[in-house]
Coordinates of C-alpha atoms in Angstrom, one line a residue:
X1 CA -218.8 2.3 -83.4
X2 CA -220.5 3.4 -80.2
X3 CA -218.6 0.5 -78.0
X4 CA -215.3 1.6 -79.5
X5 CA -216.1 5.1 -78.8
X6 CA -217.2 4.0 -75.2
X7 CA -213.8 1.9 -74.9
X8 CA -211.7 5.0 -75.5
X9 CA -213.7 6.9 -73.6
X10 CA -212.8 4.7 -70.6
X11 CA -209.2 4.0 -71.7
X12 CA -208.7 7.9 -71.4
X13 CA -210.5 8.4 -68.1
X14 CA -208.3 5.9 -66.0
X15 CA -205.4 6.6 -68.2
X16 CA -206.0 10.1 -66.5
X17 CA -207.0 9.0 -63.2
X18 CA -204.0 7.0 -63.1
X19 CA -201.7 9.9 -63.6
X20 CA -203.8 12.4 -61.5
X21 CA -202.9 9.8 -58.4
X22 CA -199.5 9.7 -59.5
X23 CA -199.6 13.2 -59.3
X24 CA -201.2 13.9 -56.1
X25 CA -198.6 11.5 -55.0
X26 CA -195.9 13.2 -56.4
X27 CA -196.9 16.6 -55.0
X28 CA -197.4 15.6 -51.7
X29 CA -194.1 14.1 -51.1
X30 CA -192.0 17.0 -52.4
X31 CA -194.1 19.2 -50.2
X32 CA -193.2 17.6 -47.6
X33 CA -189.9 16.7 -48.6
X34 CA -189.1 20.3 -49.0
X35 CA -190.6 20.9 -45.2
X36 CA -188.3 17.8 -44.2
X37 CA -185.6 19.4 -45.7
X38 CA -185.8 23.2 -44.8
X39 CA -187.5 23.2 -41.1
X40 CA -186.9 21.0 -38.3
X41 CA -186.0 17.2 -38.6
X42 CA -188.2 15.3 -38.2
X43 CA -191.1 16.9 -39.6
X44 CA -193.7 17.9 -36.8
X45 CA -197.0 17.1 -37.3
X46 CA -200.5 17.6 -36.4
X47 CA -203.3 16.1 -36.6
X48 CA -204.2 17.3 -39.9
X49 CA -200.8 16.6 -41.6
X50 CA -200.7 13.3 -39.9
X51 CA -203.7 12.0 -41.8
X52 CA -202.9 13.6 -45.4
X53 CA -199.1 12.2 -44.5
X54 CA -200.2 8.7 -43.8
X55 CA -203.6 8.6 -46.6
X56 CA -203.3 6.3 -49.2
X57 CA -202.0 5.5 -52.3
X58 CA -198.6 6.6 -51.6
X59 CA -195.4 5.9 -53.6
X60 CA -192.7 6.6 -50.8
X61 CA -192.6 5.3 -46.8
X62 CA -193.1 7.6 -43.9
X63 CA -191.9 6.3 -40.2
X64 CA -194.0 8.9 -37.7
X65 CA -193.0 8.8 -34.0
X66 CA -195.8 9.5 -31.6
X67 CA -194.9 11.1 -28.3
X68 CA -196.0 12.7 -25.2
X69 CA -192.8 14.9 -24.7
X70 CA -195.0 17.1 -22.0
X71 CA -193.8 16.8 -18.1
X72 CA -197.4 16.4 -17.4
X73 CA -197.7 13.3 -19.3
X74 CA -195.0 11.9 -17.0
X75 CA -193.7 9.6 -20.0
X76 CA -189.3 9.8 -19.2
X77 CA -189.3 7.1 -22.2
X78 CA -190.3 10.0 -24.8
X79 CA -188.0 12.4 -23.4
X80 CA -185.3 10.2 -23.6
X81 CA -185.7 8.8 -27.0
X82 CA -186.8 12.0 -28.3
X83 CA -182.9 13.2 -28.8
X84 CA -182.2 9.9 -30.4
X85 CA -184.9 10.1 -32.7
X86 CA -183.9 13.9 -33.7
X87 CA -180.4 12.8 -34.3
X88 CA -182.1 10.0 -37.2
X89 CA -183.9 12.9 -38.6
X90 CA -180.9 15.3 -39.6
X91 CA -178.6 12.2 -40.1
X92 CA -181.1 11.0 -42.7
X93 CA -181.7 14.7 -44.3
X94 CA -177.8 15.1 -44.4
X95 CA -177.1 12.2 -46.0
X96 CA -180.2 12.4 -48.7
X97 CA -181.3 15.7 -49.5
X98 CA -182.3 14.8 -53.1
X99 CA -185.1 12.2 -51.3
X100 CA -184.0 9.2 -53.3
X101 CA -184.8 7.1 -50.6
X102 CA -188.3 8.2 -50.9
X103 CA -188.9 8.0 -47.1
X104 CA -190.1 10.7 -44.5
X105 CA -189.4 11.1 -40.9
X106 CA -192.2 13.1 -38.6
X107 CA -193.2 13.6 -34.9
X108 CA -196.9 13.5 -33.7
X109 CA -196.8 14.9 -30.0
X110 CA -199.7 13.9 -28.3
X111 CA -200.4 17.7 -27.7
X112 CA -200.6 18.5 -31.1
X113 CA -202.5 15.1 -32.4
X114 CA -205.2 14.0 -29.3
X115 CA -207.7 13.2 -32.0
X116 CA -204.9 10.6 -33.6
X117 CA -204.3 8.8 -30.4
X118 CA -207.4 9.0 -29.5
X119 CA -208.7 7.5 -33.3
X120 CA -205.7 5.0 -33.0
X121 CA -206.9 3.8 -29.0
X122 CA -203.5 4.8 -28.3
X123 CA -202.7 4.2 -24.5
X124 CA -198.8 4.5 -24.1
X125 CA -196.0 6.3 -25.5
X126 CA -193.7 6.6 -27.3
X127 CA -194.9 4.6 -30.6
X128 CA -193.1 4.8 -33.5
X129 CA -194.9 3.2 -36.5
X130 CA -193.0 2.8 -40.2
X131 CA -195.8 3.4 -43.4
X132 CA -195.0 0.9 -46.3
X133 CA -195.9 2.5 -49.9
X134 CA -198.9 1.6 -51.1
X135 CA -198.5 1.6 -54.9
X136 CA -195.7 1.8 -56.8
X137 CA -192.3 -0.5 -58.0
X138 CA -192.2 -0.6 -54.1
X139 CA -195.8 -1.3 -52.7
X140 CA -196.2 -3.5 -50.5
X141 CA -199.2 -6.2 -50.3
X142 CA -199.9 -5.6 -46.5
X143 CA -200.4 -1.3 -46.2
X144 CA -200.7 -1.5 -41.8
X145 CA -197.8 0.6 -40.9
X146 CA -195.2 -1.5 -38.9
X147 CA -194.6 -1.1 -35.3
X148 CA -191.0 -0.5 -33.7
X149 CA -190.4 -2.4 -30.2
X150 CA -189.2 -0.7 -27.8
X151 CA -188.7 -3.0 -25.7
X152 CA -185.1 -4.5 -27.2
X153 CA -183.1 -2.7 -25.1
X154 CA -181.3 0.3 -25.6
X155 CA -182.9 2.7 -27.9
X156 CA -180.3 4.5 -29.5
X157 CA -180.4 6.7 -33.1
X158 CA -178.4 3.6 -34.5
X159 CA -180.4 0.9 -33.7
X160 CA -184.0 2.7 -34.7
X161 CA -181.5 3.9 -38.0
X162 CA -181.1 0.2 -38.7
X163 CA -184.4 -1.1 -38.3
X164 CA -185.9 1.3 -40.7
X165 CA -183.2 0.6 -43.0
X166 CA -184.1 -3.4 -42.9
X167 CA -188.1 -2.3 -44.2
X168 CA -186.7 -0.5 -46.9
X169 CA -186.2 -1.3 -50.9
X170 CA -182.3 -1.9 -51.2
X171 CA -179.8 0.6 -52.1
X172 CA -177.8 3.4 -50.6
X173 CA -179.1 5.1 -47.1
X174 CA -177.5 7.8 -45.3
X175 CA -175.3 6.9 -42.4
X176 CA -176.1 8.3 -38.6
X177 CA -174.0 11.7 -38.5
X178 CA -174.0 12.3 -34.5
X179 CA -173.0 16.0 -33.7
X180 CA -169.4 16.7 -32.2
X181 CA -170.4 17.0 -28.5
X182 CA -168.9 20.1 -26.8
X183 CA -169.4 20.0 -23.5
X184 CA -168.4 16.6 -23.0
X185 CA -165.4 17.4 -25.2
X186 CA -164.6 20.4 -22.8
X187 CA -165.1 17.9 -20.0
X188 CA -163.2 15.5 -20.5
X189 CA -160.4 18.2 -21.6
X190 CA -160.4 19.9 -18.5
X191 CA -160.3 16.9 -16.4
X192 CA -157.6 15.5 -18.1
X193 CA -155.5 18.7 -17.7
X194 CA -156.7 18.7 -14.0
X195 CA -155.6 15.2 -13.1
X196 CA -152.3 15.8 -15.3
X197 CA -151.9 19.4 -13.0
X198 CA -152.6 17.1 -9.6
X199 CA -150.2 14.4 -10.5
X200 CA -147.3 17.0 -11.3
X201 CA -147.8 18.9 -8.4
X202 CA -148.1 16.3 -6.2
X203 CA -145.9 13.3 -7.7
X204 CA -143.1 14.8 -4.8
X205 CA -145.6 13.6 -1.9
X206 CA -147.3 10.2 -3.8
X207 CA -144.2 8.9 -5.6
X208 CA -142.8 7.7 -2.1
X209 CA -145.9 6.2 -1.0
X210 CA -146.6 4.2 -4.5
X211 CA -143.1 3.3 -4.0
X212 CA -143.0 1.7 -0.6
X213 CA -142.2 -1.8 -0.6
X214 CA -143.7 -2.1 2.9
X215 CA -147.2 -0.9 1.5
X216 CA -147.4 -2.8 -1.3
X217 CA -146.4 -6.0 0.7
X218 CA -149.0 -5.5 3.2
X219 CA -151.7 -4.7 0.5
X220 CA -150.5 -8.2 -1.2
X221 CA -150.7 -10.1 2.1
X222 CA -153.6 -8.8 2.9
X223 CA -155.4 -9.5 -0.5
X224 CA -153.7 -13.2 -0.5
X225 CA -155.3 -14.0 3.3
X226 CA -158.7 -12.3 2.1
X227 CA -159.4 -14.7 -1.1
X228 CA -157.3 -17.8 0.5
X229 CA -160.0 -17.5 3.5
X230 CA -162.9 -18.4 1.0
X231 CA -164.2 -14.5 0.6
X232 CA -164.8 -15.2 -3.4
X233 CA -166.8 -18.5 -2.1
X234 CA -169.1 -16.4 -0.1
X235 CA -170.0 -14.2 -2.6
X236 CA -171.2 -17.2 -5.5
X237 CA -172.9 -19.3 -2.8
X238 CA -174.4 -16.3 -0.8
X239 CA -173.7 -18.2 2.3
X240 CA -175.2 -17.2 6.0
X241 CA -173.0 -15.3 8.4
X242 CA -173.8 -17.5 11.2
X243 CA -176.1 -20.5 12.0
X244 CA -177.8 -22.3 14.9
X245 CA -176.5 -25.2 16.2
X246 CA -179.7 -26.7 17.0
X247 CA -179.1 -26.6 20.9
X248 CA -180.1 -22.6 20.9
X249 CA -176.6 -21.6 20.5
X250 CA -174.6 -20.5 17.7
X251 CA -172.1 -22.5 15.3
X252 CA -169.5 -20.3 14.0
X253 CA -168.2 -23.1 11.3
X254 CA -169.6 -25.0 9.1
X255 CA -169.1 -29.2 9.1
X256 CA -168.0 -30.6 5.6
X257 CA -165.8 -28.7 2.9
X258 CA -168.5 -27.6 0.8
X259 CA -169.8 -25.6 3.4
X260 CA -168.9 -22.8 4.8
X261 CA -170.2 -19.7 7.0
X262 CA -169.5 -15.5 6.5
X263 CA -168.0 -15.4 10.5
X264 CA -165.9 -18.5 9.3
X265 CA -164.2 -16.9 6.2
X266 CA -163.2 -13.7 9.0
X267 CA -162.0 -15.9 11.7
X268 CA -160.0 -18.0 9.5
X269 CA -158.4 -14.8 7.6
X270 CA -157.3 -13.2 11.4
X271 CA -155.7 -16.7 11.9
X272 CA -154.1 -17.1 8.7
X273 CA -153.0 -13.0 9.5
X274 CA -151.9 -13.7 13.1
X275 CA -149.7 -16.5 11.5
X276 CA -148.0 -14.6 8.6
X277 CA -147.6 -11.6 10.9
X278 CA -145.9 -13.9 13.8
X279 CA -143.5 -15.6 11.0
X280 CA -142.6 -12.5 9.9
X281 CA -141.5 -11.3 13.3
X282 CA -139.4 -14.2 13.7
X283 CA -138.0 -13.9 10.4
X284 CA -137.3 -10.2 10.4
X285 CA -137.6 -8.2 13.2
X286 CA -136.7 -10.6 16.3
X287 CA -132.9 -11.0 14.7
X288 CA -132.6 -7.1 14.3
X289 CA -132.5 -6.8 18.3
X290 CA -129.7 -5.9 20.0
X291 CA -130.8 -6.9 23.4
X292 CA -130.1 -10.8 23.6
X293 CA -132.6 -11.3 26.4
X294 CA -135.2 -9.0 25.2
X295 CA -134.5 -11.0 22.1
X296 CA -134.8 -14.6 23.7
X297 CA -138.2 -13.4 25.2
X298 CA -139.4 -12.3 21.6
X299 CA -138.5 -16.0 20.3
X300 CA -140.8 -17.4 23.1
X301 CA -143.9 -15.3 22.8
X302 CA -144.0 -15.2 18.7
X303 CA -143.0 -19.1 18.8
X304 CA -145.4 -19.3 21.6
X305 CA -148.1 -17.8 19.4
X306 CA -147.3 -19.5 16.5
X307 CA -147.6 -22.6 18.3
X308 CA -150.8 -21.5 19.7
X309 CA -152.6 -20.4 16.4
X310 CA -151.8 -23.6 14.5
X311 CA -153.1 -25.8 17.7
X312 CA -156.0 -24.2 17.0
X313 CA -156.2 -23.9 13.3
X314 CA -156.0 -27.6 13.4
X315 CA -159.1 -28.2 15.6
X316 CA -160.9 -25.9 12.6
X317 CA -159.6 -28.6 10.4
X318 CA -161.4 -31.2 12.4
X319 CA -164.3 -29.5 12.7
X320 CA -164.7 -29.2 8.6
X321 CA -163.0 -33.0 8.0
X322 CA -164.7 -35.3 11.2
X323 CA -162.1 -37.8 9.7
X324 CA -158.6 -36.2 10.5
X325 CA -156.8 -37.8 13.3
X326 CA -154.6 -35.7 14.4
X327 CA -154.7 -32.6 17.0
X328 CA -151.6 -30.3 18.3
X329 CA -152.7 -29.3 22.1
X330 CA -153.8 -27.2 23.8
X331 CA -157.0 -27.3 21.2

């Protein structure tokens, strides 16, 4: 009789222990639900609420970010993440204000929770750190709380929104809600109607400029000599400008095709330039001139120049191919 009465005795007590724990549980999540809820998301915390936030058992997750927001501190990292962070507090408060999810979001600044860092060894900032349950359907084996790395880039609401959602027991979770932006909106607005203002007022004075055949020809050419020169080859193989030539002077080309110098690429564009520009004036302007002699004397000097420039684009040739036999004089 007196073990059975001892074995109820005992059945009772942890049946009652049990639920007491359940119950402290319980109450402190909807206490600090309903501050989650009603005052600023995230919760802020202290030192105090920190510890009775994160003590164990608990039947629901709490991801605490701790900060140094203060100038002082010099940390640019908590300042900048801090909006983010805010924006995954009300996003998760809008989307679950019943608490099904059974998680909590709060803020330990370090001015409020020196003892924490300090209890923690805590030598940077920001550290945000996700608090499994502890008992419970949900608990997990392992109750360390599980560190967030900042260090994977860009640390936006959504990203920190998705890992927490990944550590959590399936089901629905409230989406990021991002606030409609105002100024930007007003911004972008007024710039808009600024640029459409410009463009109306003066489309009188820019239309015949956009329209010039002349200006969009020479823009062309110019592009054309710029990349047929080797301008894009400069800029993957980071050549030199210039080089020695090993006799104390200076080699302004470069031997072989694969090669090739920064003073090279410009002298070859002014005589690939000097050559369009010449052909053109034979083409087009030297037949436009009334004047039959000032007209024969154009066909000398541009043929003259033309025959000039390709003499000595054809000694270039030799210098980058050693092979080619041929040479136009006087070069």
């Amino acid at each position: 009789m007196k073990l059975d009465f001892f074995a109820v005795v005992l059945g009772c007590s942890l049946t009652w222990f049990g639920t007491a724990v359940r119950a402290n549980t319980v109450d402190k999540f909807e206490q600090y639900h309903a501050k989650f809820t009603s005052g600023p998301s995230p919760i802020k915390l202290d030192d105090a609420s920190y510890e009775r936030l994160t003590a164990t058992p608990r039947d629901y997750s709490v991801a605490i970010l701790l900060t140094a927001l203060e100038a002082r501190f010099g940390c640019q990292l908590c300042r900048d993440f801090q909006p983010e962070w805010d924006v995954v507090g009300r996003s998760w408060i809008k989307g679950n204000k019943k608490g099904t999810t059974r998680l909590l979001l709060g803020t330990l600044d370090f001015a409020d929770g020196k003892g924490t860092f300090q209890k923690l060894m805590l030598q940077t900032a920001p550290i945000l750190m996700l608090f499994p349950p502890t008992v419970g359907l949900e608990a997990k084996s392992d109750p360390q709380p599980i560190r967030y790395d900042f260090t994977m880039g860009s640390q936006s609401a959504e990203q920190v929104h998705d890992w927490i959602i990944r550590r959590l027991p399936p089901g629905p979770k409230p989406p990021i809600y991002r606030p409609v932006n105002y100024i930007r909106l007003i911004t972008i607005t007024t710039a808009i109607l600024g640029i459409v203002s410009f463009v109306s007022v003066a489309s009188p004075y820019i239309l015949p400029i956009i329209q010039n055949r002349n200006l969009w020809a020479a823009i062309s050419l110019i592009t054309i000599l710029l990349f047929t020169s080797g301008h894009m080859f400069n800029h993957i193989r980071k050549v030199p400008y210039v080089s020695g030539n090993g006799k104390g002077g200076i080699s302004y080309f470069a031997g072989g095709f694969s090669n090739q110098f920064g003073l090279e690429t410009q002298i070859v564009a002014a005589m690939y330039g000097t050559l369009s520009f010449a052909t053109i004036a034979l083409a087009l302007k030297v037949p436009r001139m009334i004047d039959p002699k000032k007209q024969q004397i154009a066909v000398f000097v541009w043929g003259a120049v033309v025959f000039g420039m390709y003499s000595f684009l054809l000694s270039v040739f030799r210098v980058k191919n050693g092979g080619y036999p041929f040479h136009l004089p006087p070069f």
